[in-house]
Short mmCIF file of C-alpha atoms and ligand atoms in Angstrom, two decimals:
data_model
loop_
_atom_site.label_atom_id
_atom_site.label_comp_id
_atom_site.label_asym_id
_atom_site.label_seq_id
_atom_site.Cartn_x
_atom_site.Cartn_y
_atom_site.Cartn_z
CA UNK A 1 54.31 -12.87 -43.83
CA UNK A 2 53.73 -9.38 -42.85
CA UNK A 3 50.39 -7.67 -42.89
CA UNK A 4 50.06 -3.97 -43.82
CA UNK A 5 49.28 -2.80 -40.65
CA UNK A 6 52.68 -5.02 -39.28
CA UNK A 7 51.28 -8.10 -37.91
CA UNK A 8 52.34 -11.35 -38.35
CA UNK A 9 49.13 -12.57 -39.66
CA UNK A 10 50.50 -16.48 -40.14
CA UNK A 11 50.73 -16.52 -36.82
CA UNK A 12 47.70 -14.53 -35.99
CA UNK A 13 44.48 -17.20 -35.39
CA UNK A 14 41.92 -16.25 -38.05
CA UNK A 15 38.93 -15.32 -36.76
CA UNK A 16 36.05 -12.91 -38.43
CA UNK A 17 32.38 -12.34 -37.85
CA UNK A 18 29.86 -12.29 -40.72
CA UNK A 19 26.86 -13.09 -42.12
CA UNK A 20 25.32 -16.29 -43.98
CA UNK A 21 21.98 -18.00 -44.00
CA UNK A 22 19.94 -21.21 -42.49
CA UNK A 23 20.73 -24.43 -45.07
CA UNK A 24 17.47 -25.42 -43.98
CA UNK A 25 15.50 -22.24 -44.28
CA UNK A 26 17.48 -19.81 -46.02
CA UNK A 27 17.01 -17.24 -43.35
CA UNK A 28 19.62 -14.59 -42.84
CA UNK A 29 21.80 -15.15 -39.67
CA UNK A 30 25.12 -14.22 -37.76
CA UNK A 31 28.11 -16.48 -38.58
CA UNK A 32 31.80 -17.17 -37.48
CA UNK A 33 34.48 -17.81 -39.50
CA UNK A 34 37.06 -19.46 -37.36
CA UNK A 35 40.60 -21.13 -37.71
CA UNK A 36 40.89 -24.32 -36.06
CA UNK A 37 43.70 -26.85 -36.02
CA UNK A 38 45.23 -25.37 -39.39
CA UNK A 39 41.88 -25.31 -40.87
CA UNK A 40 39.14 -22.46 -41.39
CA UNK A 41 35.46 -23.42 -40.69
CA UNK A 42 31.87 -21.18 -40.66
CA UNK A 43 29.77 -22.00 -37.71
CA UNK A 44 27.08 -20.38 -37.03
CA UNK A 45 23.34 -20.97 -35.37
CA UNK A 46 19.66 -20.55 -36.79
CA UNK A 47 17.06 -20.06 -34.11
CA UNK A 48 14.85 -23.01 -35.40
CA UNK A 49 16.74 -25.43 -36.80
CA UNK A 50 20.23 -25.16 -34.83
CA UNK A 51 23.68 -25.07 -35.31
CA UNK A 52 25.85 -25.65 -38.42
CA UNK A 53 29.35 -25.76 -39.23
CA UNK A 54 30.97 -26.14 -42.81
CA UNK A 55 34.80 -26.31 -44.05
CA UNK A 56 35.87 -23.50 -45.99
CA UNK A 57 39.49 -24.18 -46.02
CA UNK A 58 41.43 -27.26 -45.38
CA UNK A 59 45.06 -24.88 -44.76
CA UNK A 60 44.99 -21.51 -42.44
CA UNK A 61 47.85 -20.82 -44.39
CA UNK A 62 46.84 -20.38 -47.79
CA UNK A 63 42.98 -18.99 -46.85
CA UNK A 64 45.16 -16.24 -44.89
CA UNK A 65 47.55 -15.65 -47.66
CA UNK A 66 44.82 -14.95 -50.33
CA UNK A 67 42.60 -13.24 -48.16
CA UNK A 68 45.07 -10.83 -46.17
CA UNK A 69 46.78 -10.04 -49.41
CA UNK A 70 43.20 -9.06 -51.19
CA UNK A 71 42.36 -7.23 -48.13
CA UNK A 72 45.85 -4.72 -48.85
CA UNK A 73 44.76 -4.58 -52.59
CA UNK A 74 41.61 -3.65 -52.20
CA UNK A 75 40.28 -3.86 -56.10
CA UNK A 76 36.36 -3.53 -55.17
CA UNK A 77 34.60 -0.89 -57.07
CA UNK A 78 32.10 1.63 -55.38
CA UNK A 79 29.06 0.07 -57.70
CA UNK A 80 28.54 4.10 -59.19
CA UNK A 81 29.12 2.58 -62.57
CA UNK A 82 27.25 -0.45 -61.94
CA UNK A 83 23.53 0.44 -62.27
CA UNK A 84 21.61 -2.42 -60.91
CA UNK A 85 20.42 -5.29 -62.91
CA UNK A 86 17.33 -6.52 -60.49
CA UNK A 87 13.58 -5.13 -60.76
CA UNK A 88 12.76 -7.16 -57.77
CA UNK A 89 11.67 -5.31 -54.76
CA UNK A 90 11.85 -8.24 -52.30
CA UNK A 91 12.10 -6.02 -49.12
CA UNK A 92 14.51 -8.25 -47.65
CA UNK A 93 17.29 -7.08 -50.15
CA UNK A 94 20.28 -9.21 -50.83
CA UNK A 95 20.33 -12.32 -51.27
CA UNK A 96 16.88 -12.67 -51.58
CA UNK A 97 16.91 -10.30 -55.00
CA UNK A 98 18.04 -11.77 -57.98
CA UNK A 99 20.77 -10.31 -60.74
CA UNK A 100 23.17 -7.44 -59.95
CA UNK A 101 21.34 -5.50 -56.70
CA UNK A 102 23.11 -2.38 -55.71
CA UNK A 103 24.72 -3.99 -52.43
CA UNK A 104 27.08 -5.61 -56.02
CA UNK A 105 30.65 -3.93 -55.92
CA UNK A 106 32.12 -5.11 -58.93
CA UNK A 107 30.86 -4.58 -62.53
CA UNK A 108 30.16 -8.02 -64.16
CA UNK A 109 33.21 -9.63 -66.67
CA UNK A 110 31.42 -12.29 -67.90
CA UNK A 111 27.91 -12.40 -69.01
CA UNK A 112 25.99 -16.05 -68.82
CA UNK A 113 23.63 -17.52 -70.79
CA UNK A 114 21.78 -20.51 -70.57
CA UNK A 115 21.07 -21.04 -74.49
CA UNK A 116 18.72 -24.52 -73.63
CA UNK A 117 18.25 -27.03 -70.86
CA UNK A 118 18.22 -30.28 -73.09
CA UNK A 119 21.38 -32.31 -73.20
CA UNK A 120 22.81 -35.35 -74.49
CA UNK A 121 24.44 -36.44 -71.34
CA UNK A 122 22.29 -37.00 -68.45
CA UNK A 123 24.50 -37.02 -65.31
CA UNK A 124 23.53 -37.98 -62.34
CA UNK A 125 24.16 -34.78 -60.22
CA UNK A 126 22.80 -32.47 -62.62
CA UNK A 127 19.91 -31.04 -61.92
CA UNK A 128 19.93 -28.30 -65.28
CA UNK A 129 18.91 -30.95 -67.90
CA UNK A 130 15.29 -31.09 -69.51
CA UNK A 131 14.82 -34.84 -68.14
CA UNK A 132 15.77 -33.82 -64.14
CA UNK A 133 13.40 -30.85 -64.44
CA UNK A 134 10.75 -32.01 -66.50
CA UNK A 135 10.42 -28.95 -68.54
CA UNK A 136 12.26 -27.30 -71.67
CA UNK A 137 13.81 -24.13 -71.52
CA UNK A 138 15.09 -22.73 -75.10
CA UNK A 139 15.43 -18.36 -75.11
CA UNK A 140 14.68 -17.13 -79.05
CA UNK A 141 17.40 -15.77 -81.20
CA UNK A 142 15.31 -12.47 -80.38
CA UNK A 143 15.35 -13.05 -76.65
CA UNK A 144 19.11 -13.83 -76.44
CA UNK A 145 19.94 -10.50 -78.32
CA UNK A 146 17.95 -8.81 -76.26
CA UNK A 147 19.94 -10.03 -73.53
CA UNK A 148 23.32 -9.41 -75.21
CA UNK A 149 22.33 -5.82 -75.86
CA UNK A 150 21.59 -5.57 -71.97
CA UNK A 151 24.97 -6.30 -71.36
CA UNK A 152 26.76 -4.68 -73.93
CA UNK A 153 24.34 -1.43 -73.07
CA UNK A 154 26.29 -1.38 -69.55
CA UNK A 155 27.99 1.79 -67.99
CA UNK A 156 30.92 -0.42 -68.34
CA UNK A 157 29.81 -2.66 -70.96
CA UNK A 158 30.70 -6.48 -70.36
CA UNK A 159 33.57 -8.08 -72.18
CA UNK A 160 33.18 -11.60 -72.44
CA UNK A 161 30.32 -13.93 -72.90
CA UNK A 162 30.17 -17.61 -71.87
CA UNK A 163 27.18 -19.46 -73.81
CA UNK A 164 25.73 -22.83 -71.43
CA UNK A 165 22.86 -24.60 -70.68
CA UNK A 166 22.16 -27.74 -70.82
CA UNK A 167 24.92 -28.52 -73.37
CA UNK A 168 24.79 -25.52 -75.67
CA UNK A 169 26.19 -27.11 -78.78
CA UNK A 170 22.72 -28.67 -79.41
CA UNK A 171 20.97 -26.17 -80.73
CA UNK A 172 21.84 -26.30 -84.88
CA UNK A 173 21.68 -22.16 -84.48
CA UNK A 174 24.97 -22.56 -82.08
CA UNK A 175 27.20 -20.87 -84.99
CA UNK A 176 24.99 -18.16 -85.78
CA UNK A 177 24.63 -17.04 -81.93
CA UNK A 178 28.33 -16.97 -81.51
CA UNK A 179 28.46 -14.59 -84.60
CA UNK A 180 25.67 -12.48 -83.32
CA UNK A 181 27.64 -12.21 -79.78
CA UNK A 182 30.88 -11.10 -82.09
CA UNK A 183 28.06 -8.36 -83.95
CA UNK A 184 27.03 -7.21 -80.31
CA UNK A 185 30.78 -6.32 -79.90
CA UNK A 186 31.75 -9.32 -77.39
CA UNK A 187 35.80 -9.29 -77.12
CA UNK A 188 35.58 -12.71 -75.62
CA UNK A 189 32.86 -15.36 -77.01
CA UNK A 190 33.21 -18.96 -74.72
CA UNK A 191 31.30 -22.18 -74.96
CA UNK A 192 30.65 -24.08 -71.58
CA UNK A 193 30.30 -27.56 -73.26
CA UNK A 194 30.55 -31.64 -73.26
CA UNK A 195 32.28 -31.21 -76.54
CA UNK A 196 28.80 -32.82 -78.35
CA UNK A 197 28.90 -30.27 -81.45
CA UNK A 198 32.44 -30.39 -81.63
CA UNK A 199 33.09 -34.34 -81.53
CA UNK A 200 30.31 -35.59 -83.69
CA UNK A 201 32.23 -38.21 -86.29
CA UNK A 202 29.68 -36.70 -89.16
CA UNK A 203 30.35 -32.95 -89.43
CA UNK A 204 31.98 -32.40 -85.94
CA UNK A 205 35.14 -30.57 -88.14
CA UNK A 206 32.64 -28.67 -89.76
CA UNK A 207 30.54 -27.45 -86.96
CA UNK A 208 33.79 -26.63 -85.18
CA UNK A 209 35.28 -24.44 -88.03
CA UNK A 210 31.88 -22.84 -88.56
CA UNK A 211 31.91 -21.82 -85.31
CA UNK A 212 35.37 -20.84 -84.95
CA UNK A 213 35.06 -18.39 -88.21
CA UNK A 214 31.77 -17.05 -86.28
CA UNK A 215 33.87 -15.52 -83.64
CA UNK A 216 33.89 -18.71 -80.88
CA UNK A 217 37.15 -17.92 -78.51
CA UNK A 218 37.30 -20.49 -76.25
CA UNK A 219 36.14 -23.69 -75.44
CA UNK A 220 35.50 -24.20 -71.09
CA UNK A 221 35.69 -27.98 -71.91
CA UNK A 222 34.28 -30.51 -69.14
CA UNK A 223 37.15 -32.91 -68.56
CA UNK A 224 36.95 -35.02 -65.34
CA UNK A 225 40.00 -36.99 -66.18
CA UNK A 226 41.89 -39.07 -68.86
CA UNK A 227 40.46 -42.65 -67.61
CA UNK A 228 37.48 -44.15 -69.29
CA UNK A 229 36.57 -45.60 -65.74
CA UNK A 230 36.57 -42.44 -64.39
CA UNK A 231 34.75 -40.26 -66.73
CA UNK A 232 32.20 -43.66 -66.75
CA UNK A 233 31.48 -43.09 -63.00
CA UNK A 234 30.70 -38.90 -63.35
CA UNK A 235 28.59 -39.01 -66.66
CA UNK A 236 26.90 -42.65 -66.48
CA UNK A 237 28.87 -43.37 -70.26
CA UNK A 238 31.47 -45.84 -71.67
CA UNK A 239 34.47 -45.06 -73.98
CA UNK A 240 33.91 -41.36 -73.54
CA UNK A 241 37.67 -41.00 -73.88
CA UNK A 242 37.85 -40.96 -77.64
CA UNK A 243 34.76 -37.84 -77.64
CA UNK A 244 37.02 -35.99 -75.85
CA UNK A 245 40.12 -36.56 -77.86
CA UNK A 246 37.91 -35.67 -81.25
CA UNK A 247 37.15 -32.32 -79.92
CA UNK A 248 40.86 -31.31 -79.37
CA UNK A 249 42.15 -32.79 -82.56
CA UNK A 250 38.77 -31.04 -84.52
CA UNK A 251 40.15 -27.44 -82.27
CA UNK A 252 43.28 -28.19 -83.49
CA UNK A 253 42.75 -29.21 -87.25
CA UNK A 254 40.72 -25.77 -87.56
CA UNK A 255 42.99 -23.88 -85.65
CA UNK A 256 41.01 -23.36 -82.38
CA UNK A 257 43.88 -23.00 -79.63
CA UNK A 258 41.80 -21.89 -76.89
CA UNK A 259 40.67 -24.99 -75.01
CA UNK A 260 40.40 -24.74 -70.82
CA UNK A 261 40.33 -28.09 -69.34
CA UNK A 262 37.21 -27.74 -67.18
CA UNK A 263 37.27 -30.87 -64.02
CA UNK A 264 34.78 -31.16 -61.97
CA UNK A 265 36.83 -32.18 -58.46
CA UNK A 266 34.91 -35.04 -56.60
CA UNK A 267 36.73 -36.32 -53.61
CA UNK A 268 37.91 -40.00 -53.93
CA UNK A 269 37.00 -40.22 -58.06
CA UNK A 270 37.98 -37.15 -59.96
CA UNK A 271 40.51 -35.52 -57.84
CA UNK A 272 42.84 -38.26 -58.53
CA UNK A 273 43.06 -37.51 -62.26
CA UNK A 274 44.37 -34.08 -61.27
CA UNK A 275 47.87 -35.13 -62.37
CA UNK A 276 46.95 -36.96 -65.89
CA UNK A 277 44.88 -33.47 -66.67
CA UNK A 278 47.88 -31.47 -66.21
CA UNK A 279 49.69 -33.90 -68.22
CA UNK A 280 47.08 -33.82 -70.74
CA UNK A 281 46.90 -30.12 -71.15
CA UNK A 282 51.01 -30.23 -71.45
CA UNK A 283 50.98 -32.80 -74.12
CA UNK A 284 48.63 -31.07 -76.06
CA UNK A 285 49.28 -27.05 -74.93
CA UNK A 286 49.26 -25.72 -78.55
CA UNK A 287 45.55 -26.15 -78.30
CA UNK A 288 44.95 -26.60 -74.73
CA UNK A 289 45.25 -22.66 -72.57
CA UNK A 290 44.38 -24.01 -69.27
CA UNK A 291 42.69 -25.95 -66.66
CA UNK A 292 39.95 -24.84 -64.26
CA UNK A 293 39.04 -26.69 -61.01
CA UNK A 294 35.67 -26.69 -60.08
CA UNK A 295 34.92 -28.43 -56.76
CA UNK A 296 31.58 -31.03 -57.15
CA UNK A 297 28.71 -28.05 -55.80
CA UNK A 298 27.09 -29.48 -52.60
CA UNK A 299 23.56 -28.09 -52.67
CA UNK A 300 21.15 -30.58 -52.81
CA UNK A 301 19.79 -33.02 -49.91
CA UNK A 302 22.98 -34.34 -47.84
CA UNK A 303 23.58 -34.96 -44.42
CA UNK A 304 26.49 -33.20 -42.88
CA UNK A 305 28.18 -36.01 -42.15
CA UNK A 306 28.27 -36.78 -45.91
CA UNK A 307 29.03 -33.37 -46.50
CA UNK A 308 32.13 -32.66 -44.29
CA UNK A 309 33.31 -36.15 -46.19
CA UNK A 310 33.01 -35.30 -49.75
CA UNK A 311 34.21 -31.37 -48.73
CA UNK A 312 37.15 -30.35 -50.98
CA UNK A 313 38.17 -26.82 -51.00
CA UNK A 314 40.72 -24.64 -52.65
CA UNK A 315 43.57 -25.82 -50.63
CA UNK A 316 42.97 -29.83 -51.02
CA UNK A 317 43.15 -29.28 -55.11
CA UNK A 318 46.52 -27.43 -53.99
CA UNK A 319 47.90 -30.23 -51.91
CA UNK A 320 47.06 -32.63 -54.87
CA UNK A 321 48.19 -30.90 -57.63
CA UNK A 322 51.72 -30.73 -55.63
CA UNK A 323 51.72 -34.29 -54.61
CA UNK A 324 50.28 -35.48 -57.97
CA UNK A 325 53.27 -33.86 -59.61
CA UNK A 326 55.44 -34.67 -57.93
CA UNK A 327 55.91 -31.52 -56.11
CA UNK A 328 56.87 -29.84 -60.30
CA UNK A 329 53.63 -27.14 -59.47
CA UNK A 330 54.53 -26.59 -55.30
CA UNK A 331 52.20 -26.36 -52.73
CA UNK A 332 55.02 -23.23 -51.70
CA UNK A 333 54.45 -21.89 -55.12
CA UNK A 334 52.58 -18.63 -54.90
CA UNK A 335 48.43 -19.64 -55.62
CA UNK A 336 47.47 -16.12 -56.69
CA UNK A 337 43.59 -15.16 -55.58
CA UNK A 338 42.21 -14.35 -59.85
CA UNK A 339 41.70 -10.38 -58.02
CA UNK A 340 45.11 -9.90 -57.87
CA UNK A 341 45.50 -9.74 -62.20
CA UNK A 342 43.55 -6.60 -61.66
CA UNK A 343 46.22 -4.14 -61.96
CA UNK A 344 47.89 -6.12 -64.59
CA UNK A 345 44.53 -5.55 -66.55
CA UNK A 346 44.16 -2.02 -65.98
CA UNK A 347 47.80 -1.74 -67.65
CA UNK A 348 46.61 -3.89 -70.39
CA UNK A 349 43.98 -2.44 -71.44
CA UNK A 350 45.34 1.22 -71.23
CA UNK A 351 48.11 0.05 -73.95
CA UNK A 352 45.88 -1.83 -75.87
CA UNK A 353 43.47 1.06 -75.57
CA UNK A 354 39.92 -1.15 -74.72
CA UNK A 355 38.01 -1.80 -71.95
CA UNK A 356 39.58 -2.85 -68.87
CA UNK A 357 38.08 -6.65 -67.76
CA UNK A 358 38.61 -6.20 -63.91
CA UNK A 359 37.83 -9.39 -61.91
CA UNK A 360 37.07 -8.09 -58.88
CA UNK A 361 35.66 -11.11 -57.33
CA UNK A 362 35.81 -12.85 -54.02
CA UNK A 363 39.85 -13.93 -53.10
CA UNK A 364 38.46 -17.76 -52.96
CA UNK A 365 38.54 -17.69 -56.90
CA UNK A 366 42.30 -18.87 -57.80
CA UNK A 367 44.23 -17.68 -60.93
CA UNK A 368 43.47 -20.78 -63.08
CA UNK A 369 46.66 -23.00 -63.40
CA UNK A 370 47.30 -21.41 -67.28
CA UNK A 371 49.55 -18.90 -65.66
CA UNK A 372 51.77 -21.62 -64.94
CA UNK A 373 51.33 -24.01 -68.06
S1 SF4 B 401 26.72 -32.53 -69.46
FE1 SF4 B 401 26.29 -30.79 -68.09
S2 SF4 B 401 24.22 -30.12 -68.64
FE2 SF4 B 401 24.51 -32.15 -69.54
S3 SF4 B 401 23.64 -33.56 -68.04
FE3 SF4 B 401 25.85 -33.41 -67.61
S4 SF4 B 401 26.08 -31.75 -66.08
FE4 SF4 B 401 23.99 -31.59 -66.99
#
């Protein structure tokens, strides 16, 4: 595969200098990204506490493919139309500065809100939930408008809106803040979510149609797998099978067809339901619209050793996915960085004269597998 300026860049050894910061620390400093025996790995070295390495890719092939090819279709904005979001005047600048800074090229697609921090689950890795951090977080009605309105008040006002938490669906006011997103003149109203609202044998159906006629789009399901054994050993509960299954047939009963698989990819446990999800979403693709991976998030205490073991990138959900079905989605299929559906959108909305959504984000964020479902 040819490069724009004519090089082979397959057969070119990756190799790029940047910037990251100290795990230990969090000071700014130098970094490496480097290919190395088909692989792509950051090194680099803090003054006080030494040097670090960390796998970004487990295939050359593919980072270079979705990199290169973003590099040629260069989709960033110039952040003109992007006033920034932060009041903080930490001197050090980004990433020490929270929100949108001005150093943010792209306007923001999606806005998030946590809507509470209690939940009924209480996984071990999760560190969001009212019993791992000992407080309780809960904006007002008041306060989350206020927040919608900043959005919607945007040069380019954002689109879509993804309510979390916590597990959302808690709060008994759930319905009425999906209507007031739909007032504030959200296109796209989403519900992070265990399914709890939408499962519950007494008034489940109910909740779910009240929040469905409220303006709720989508529902970003969690969905580790199909196996009672397996979703036993991420959320610390039995029989959770049959919750999930009443929050698809509720979506469907009520006509809510926009459900996206959400799995959480742990090496060794989840990433070997990969295959029964995909089989899932087929068997039940009038409701279900896709599937999004979302590798485990290593940032608490963990030794690299540990770390460099439980690693699993872009490429090894690739490789499964393939070998899981039986080579039906191909590891040689193209895996589309989600920047590349930019001009696509521009097109889109020009015809359906609204506002473009432009995800212009970072080439390591893959088209979700809905294209090909
Ligand atoms: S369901 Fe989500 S918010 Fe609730 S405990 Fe589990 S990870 Fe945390």
């Amino acid at each position: 595969m040819y490069h724009i300026d004519g090089t082979d860049y397959l057969k070119e050894k990756y190799y790029k200098k940047t910037q990251s910061v100290c795990p230990e620390c969090l000071q700014v400093i130098d970094a490496e990204v480097v290919e190395e025996d088909d692989e792509i790995w950051m090194k680099k070295t803090c003054e006080e506490h030494g040097f670090f390495k960390d796998k970004i890719s487990s295939s050359a092939k593919y980072y270079k493919w979705t990199h290169f090819g973003t590099d040629e279709w260069n989709f960033l904005k110039n952040g003109e139309a992007n006033p920034p979001d932060c009041n903080s005047s930490d001197p050090r600048g980004c990433p020490y500065n929270c929100g949108l800074c001005d150093e943010h090229l792209s306007t923001c697609s999606l806005a998030l809100i946590d809507l509470t921090n209690r939940c009924n689950f209480n996984c071990n890795f999760c560190y969001a939930n009212v019993k791992k951090a000992g407080y309780w977080i809960e904006p007002s009605l008041e306060e989350i408008d206020r927040v919608m309105k900043h959005f919607r008040n945007k040069s380019i006002p954002t689109p879509a809106i993804m309510f979390s938490g916590g597990e959302p669906t808690v709060r008994a006011d759930f319905p009425e803040i999906c209507k007031m997103a739909k007032d504030n003149g959200f296109k796209e109203v989403i519900c992070a979510t265990n399914g709890y609202g939408f499962q519950r044998k007494k008034g489940g159906l109910e909740f779910t149609k009240k929040c469905f006629e409220n303006g709720l789009d989508t529902l970003y399901l969690q969905f580790d797998g199909i196996n009672n054994e397996t979703l036993e050993k991420t959320r610390s509960i039995k029989n959770l099978k049959p919750y999930k299954e009443r929050v698809i047939e509720n979506c469907r009963e009520v006509g809510l067809t926009s459900v996206v698989l959400v799995q959480t990819v742990v090496k060794g446990i989840t990433d070997l339901e990969i295959g029964n999800v995909i089989q899932y979403a087929i068997d039940n693709i009038d409701v279900v619209r896709g599937i999004v991976y979302q590798p485990v998030s290593l940032c608490g205490r963990i030794t690299a050793e540990d770390m460099e073991d439980i690693r699993i990138t872009n490429a090894d959900v690739i490789k499964e996915v393939d070998r899981q079905t039986g080579g039906k989605i191909s590891i040689n299929d193209a895996w589309y960085p989600l920047s590349t559906i930019v001009e696509l959108g521009r097109i889109v909305a020009y015809l359906a004269d609204v506002e473009p959504v432009e995800f212009t984000c970072h080439p390591d964020l893959l088209a979700p597998i809905e294209q090909t479902l």
